[in-house]
Short mmCIF file of C-alpha atoms in Angstrom, two decimals:
data_model
loop_
_atom_site.label_atom_id
_atom_site.label_comp_id
_atom_site.label_asym_id
_atom_site.label_seq_id
_atom_site.Cartn_x
_atom_site.Cartn_y
_atom_site.Cartn_z
CA VAL G 12 22.86 47.15 33.38
CA GLN G 13 24.95 48.93 36.04
CA PRO G 14 26.38 48.44 39.47
CA SER G 15 24.42 48.82 42.59
CA SER G 16 25.03 50.17 46.34
CA GLU G 17 23.55 49.26 49.06
CA GLY G 18 20.59 51.25 50.07
CA VAL G 19 20.38 52.96 47.41
CA VAL G 20 17.06 53.00 44.69
CA GLY G 21 19.10 52.64 40.82
CA VAL G 22 18.13 54.03 37.73
CA GLY G 23 15.25 52.39 35.77
CA ILE G 24 15.40 52.21 32.53
CA ARG G 25 12.69 52.19 29.20
CA LEU G 26 10.94 49.29 27.98
CA ASN G 27 11.26 50.29 24.30
CA SER G 28 8.85 48.61 21.48
CA ALA G 29 8.86 48.91 17.39
CA THR G 30 6.58 49.01 14.89
CA VAL G 31 6.02 46.62 12.07
CA SER G 32 3.84 47.89 9.45
CA ALA G 33 2.57 45.30 7.19
CA THR G 34 -0.17 46.19 3.77
CA VAL G 35 -3.38 44.18 4.21
CA GLN G 36 -5.50 42.99 0.76
CA GLU G 37 -7.52 40.30 -0.14
CA TYR G 38 -6.77 37.88 -2.59
CA SER G 39 -9.23 35.79 -4.46
CA ASP G 40 -9.79 33.89 -8.05
CA TYR G 41 -12.35 32.62 -9.59
CA LEU G 42 -12.81 30.60 -13.35
CA THR G 43 -15.88 28.95 -15.05
CA THR G 44 -16.80 25.58 -16.55
CA SER G 45 -20.32 24.61 -19.18
CA SER G 46 -22.78 22.78 -18.14
CA PHE G 47 -21.75 20.51 -21.78
CA LEU G 48 -17.80 20.51 -20.53
CA GLU G 49 -19.72 18.92 -17.00
CA GLU G 50 -21.10 16.14 -18.63
CA THR G 51 -18.97 15.07 -21.36
CA ALA G 52 -15.30 15.52 -19.30
CA ILE G 53 -13.70 11.87 -18.46
CA ASP G 54 -12.02 13.24 -14.87
CA PRO G 55 -14.62 15.07 -11.60
CA ILE G 56 -14.22 19.14 -13.23
CA VAL G 57 -15.35 21.19 -10.33
CA THR G 58 -13.88 18.69 -7.83
CA ASN G 59 -10.03 19.25 -10.33
CA GLY G 60 -11.19 23.18 -10.60
CA ALA G 61 -11.76 23.42 -6.88
CA GLU G 62 -8.21 21.67 -6.24
CA GLN G 63 -5.58 23.80 -8.49
CA LEU G 64 -7.27 27.27 -6.92
CA GLY G 65 -6.81 25.74 -3.60
CA TYR G 66 -3.03 25.49 -5.16
CA ARG G 67 -3.60 28.77 -6.60
CA ALA G 68 -4.22 30.40 -3.81
CA SER G 69 -1.56 28.95 -1.87
CA LEU G 70 1.07 29.47 -3.92
CA SER G 71 -0.44 32.68 -3.45
CA VAL G 72 0.36 33.13 -0.28
CA ASP G 73 3.68 31.21 -0.44
CA THR G 74 5.19 33.28 -3.11
CA MET G 75 4.43 37.12 -0.93
CA ALA G 76 6.23 35.46 1.54
CA ARG G 77 9.69 34.94 -0.68
CA THR G 78 9.61 38.04 -2.05
CA GLU G 79 9.66 39.60 0.81
CA ALA G 80 12.19 38.05 1.84
CA ASP G 81 13.99 38.31 -0.99
CA SER G 82 13.23 41.98 -0.90
CA ALA G 83 14.81 42.73 2.79
CA THR G 84 18.16 40.39 1.94
CA ALA G 85 20.99 41.23 0.49
CA LEU G 86 21.61 38.44 -2.29
CA SER G 87 24.76 37.06 -4.74
CA PRO G 88 25.80 34.71 -5.77
CA LYS G 89 28.13 32.42 -4.01
CA GLY G 90 28.77 29.44 -6.74
CA ALA G 91 28.47 26.77 -8.94
CA TYR G 92 27.98 24.43 -5.51
CA VAL G 93 25.93 25.10 -2.88
CA ALA G 94 28.02 22.89 0.21
CA ASN G 95 28.02 21.70 4.05
CA ALA G 96 30.78 24.59 4.91
CA ASP G 97 28.00 27.55 2.93
CA ILE G 98 25.53 26.31 5.79
CA ARG G 99 27.78 27.18 8.08
CA ARG G 100 28.49 29.57 7.23
CA ALA G 101 25.14 31.06 6.98
CA ARG G 102 24.42 29.84 10.24
CA THR G 103 27.95 31.20 12.18
CA LEU G 104 26.88 34.73 10.52
CA MET G 105 23.96 34.18 12.21
CA GLU G 106 24.68 32.89 15.86
CA ALA G 107 27.53 35.67 15.45
CA ASN G 108 25.15 38.50 15.28
CA ASN G 109 22.75 36.97 18.39
CA VAL G 110 19.96 35.20 15.85
CA LEU G 111 18.29 32.84 17.71
CA PRO G 112 17.89 29.66 16.59
CA LYS G 113 13.97 29.63 15.22
CA MET G 114 12.96 26.10 16.40
CA GLY G 115 14.78 24.68 19.63
CA ASN G 116 18.21 24.94 19.20
CA GLU G 117 18.03 24.44 15.38
CA TRP G 118 17.58 26.48 12.35
CA LEU G 119 14.91 26.90 9.38
CA GLY G 120 16.21 26.54 5.18
CA ILE G 121 14.21 26.70 2.29
CA ALA G 122 16.43 25.57 -0.26
CA HIS G 123 15.01 24.17 -4.14
CA PRO G 124 15.34 20.26 -4.89
CA TYR G 125 19.12 21.68 -6.92
CA HIS G 126 20.84 22.60 -3.17
CA ILE G 127 19.20 19.32 -2.07
CA TYR G 128 21.26 17.71 -4.97
CA ASP G 129 24.48 19.81 -3.51
CA LEU G 130 24.42 18.82 -0.45
CA MET G 131 23.51 15.14 -0.29
CA GLY G 132 26.29 15.19 -3.10
CA ASP G 133 28.73 17.16 -0.58
CA ASN G 134 31.79 14.00 0.32
CA THR G 135 33.92 16.87 1.91
CA PRO G 136 34.71 15.98 5.19
CA GLY G 137 32.34 16.66 7.55
CA GLY G 138 29.36 16.48 4.49
CA PHE G 139 25.84 15.30 4.46
CA ILE G 140 27.63 11.53 3.01
CA ASP G 141 30.41 11.67 5.80
CA ILE G 142 27.89 12.36 8.30
CA MET G 143 25.44 9.46 7.19
CA LYS G 144 27.99 6.92 7.38
CA TYR G 145 27.68 7.57 11.75
CA ALA G 146 24.09 8.53 11.82
CA ASN G 147 21.43 6.25 11.42
CA PRO G 148 19.30 7.08 8.78
CA ALA G 149 16.02 5.38 10.02
CA ILE G 150 15.42 7.89 12.09
CA TYR G 151 14.52 10.34 9.53
CA GLN G 152 11.72 7.62 7.86
CA SER G 153 10.64 6.72 11.72
CA GLY G 154 9.57 9.88 12.61
CA MET G 155 11.65 10.14 15.11
CA ILE G 156 13.20 13.67 15.11
CA ASN G 157 9.79 15.09 14.60
CA ASN G 158 9.68 15.56 11.17
CA LEU G 159 8.11 18.41 9.59
CA ASN G 160 5.80 18.40 6.93
CA GLY G 161 8.28 17.89 3.54
CA GLU G 162 11.72 17.81 5.89
CA ALA G 163 14.53 17.11 3.63
CA GLY G 164 17.07 16.81 6.16
CA LYS G 165 19.30 18.56 8.54
CA VAL G 166 23.04 19.87 7.83
CA GLU G 167 24.57 21.64 10.21
CA GLY G 168 22.20 22.14 12.32
CA VAL G 169 19.60 24.43 10.35
CA ARG G 170 17.00 21.64 8.99
CA PHE G 171 15.75 21.79 5.25
CA LEU G 172 12.76 22.10 3.83
CA LYS G 173 12.42 22.00 -0.12
CA SER G 174 9.96 23.53 -2.55
CA ASN G 175 10.49 24.59 -6.18
CA ASN G 176 8.82 28.35 -5.37
CA VAL G 177 12.28 29.68 -4.71
CA GLY G 178 13.88 33.20 -5.76
CA THR G 179 16.35 33.29 -8.77
CA THR G 180 19.06 35.76 -9.80
CA THR G 181 20.26 35.66 -13.03
CA THR G 182 24.14 36.65 -13.68
CA GLY G 183 26.24 35.90 -16.41
CA GLY G 184 23.89 34.17 -18.99
CA VAL G 185 23.66 31.74 -15.06
CA THR G 186 20.90 31.31 -13.27
CA TYR G 187 21.32 31.07 -9.10
CA TYR G 188 18.81 29.82 -6.85
CA ASN G 189 18.44 31.21 -3.65
CA LEU G 190 18.76 28.79 -0.19
CA TYR G 191 17.22 30.61 2.88
CA VAL G 192 18.20 29.83 6.43
CA PHE G 193 15.73 32.17 8.95
CA GLY G 194 16.34 32.52 12.69
CA LYS G 195 13.88 33.17 15.60
CA GLY G 196 11.64 36.56 14.53
CA GLY G 197 13.18 36.13 10.64
CA LEU G 198 9.36 36.25 8.78
CA GLY G 199 6.60 36.54 10.71
CA ALA G 200 2.71 36.90 9.03
CA VAL G 201 -0.78 37.82 10.92
CA SER G 202 -4.36 36.31 10.11
CA LEU G 203 -6.99 37.89 9.73
CA GLN G 204 -9.31 36.45 12.59
CA GLY G 205 -13.37 35.29 12.27
CA ARG G 206 -12.74 34.87 8.39
CA SER G 207 -11.73 30.89 8.88
CA PRO G 208 -13.19 28.74 6.00
CA SER G 209 -15.95 26.29 6.74
CA LYS G 210 -15.44 22.73 8.10
CA VAL G 211 -12.06 23.04 8.47
CA ARG G 212 -10.08 20.18 9.23
CA ASN G 213 -6.25 22.03 10.54
CA PRO G 214 -6.30 25.77 11.43
CA ASN G 215 -2.79 26.28 10.59
CA SER G 216 -2.19 25.01 7.23
CA GLN G 217 -6.20 24.99 6.12
CA SER G 218 -6.37 29.01 5.07
CA PHE G 219 -8.77 29.18 2.29
CA LYS G 220 -12.19 28.79 1.26
CA VAL G 221 -13.46 27.58 -2.46
CA ASN G 222 -16.64 28.03 -2.69
CA VAL G 223 -18.80 25.86 -5.51
CA ILE G 224 -21.73 27.91 -7.26
CA LYS G 225 -23.48 25.88 -9.46
CA GLY G 226 -24.64 28.05 -12.62
CA GLY G 227 -28.72 28.63 -13.99
CA ALA G 228 -30.35 30.25 -15.94
CA SER G 229 -30.10 34.40 -14.92
CA MET G 230 -29.89 37.96 -16.75
CA ALA G 231 -26.13 37.18 -17.83
CA ASP G 232 -26.54 33.51 -18.79
CA PRO G 233 -30.12 33.41 -19.92
CA GLU G 234 -29.39 29.84 -21.12
CA GLY G 235 -28.11 28.51 -17.89
CA LYS G 236 -25.20 27.48 -19.73
#
């Protein structure tokens, strides 16, 4: 921005863009059962197998996003416990570097259950326990704050999701669990169009297709077992 002179057309600026590239790959897996297993199992083995494949697929995508976050971040052990002051520091560092909040005025955090345990046990002034003395815990159960799916709570303006699938670092025989705080544009993903799964109820959460193909006699399986 520069001062303007009356009646004089100033010099414009160029609009620049940054190119972000990614490697596109397909991921798939399968399992097989036998006619004997289906007839003798005490549970619906095919249905259970399909559910496990769906879970495996979602865990794979989640791990890819987590690995990308780990590789793009300089990680260092911060201590034996997580306190509200650590979350306040992470949020302050992003604010100081002009990182915008992820959702409205709030940041998004992903934490291991051990982290949530530490934060909920933080009895220091301004900690989680101290804050809850002046809050109405019922709003966290009634949905009045527009809870995210799997949200564990909000600390220092960061809304936390709970996940066991976080990166770890082992130093001196001690395992440290990574904790993530994201601002706007911190992590992105692009879905391929035109190959959406069938019978989709929620396209924002259903990204996989599980095919169940019944067996039969074939060149590879003449007996059809």
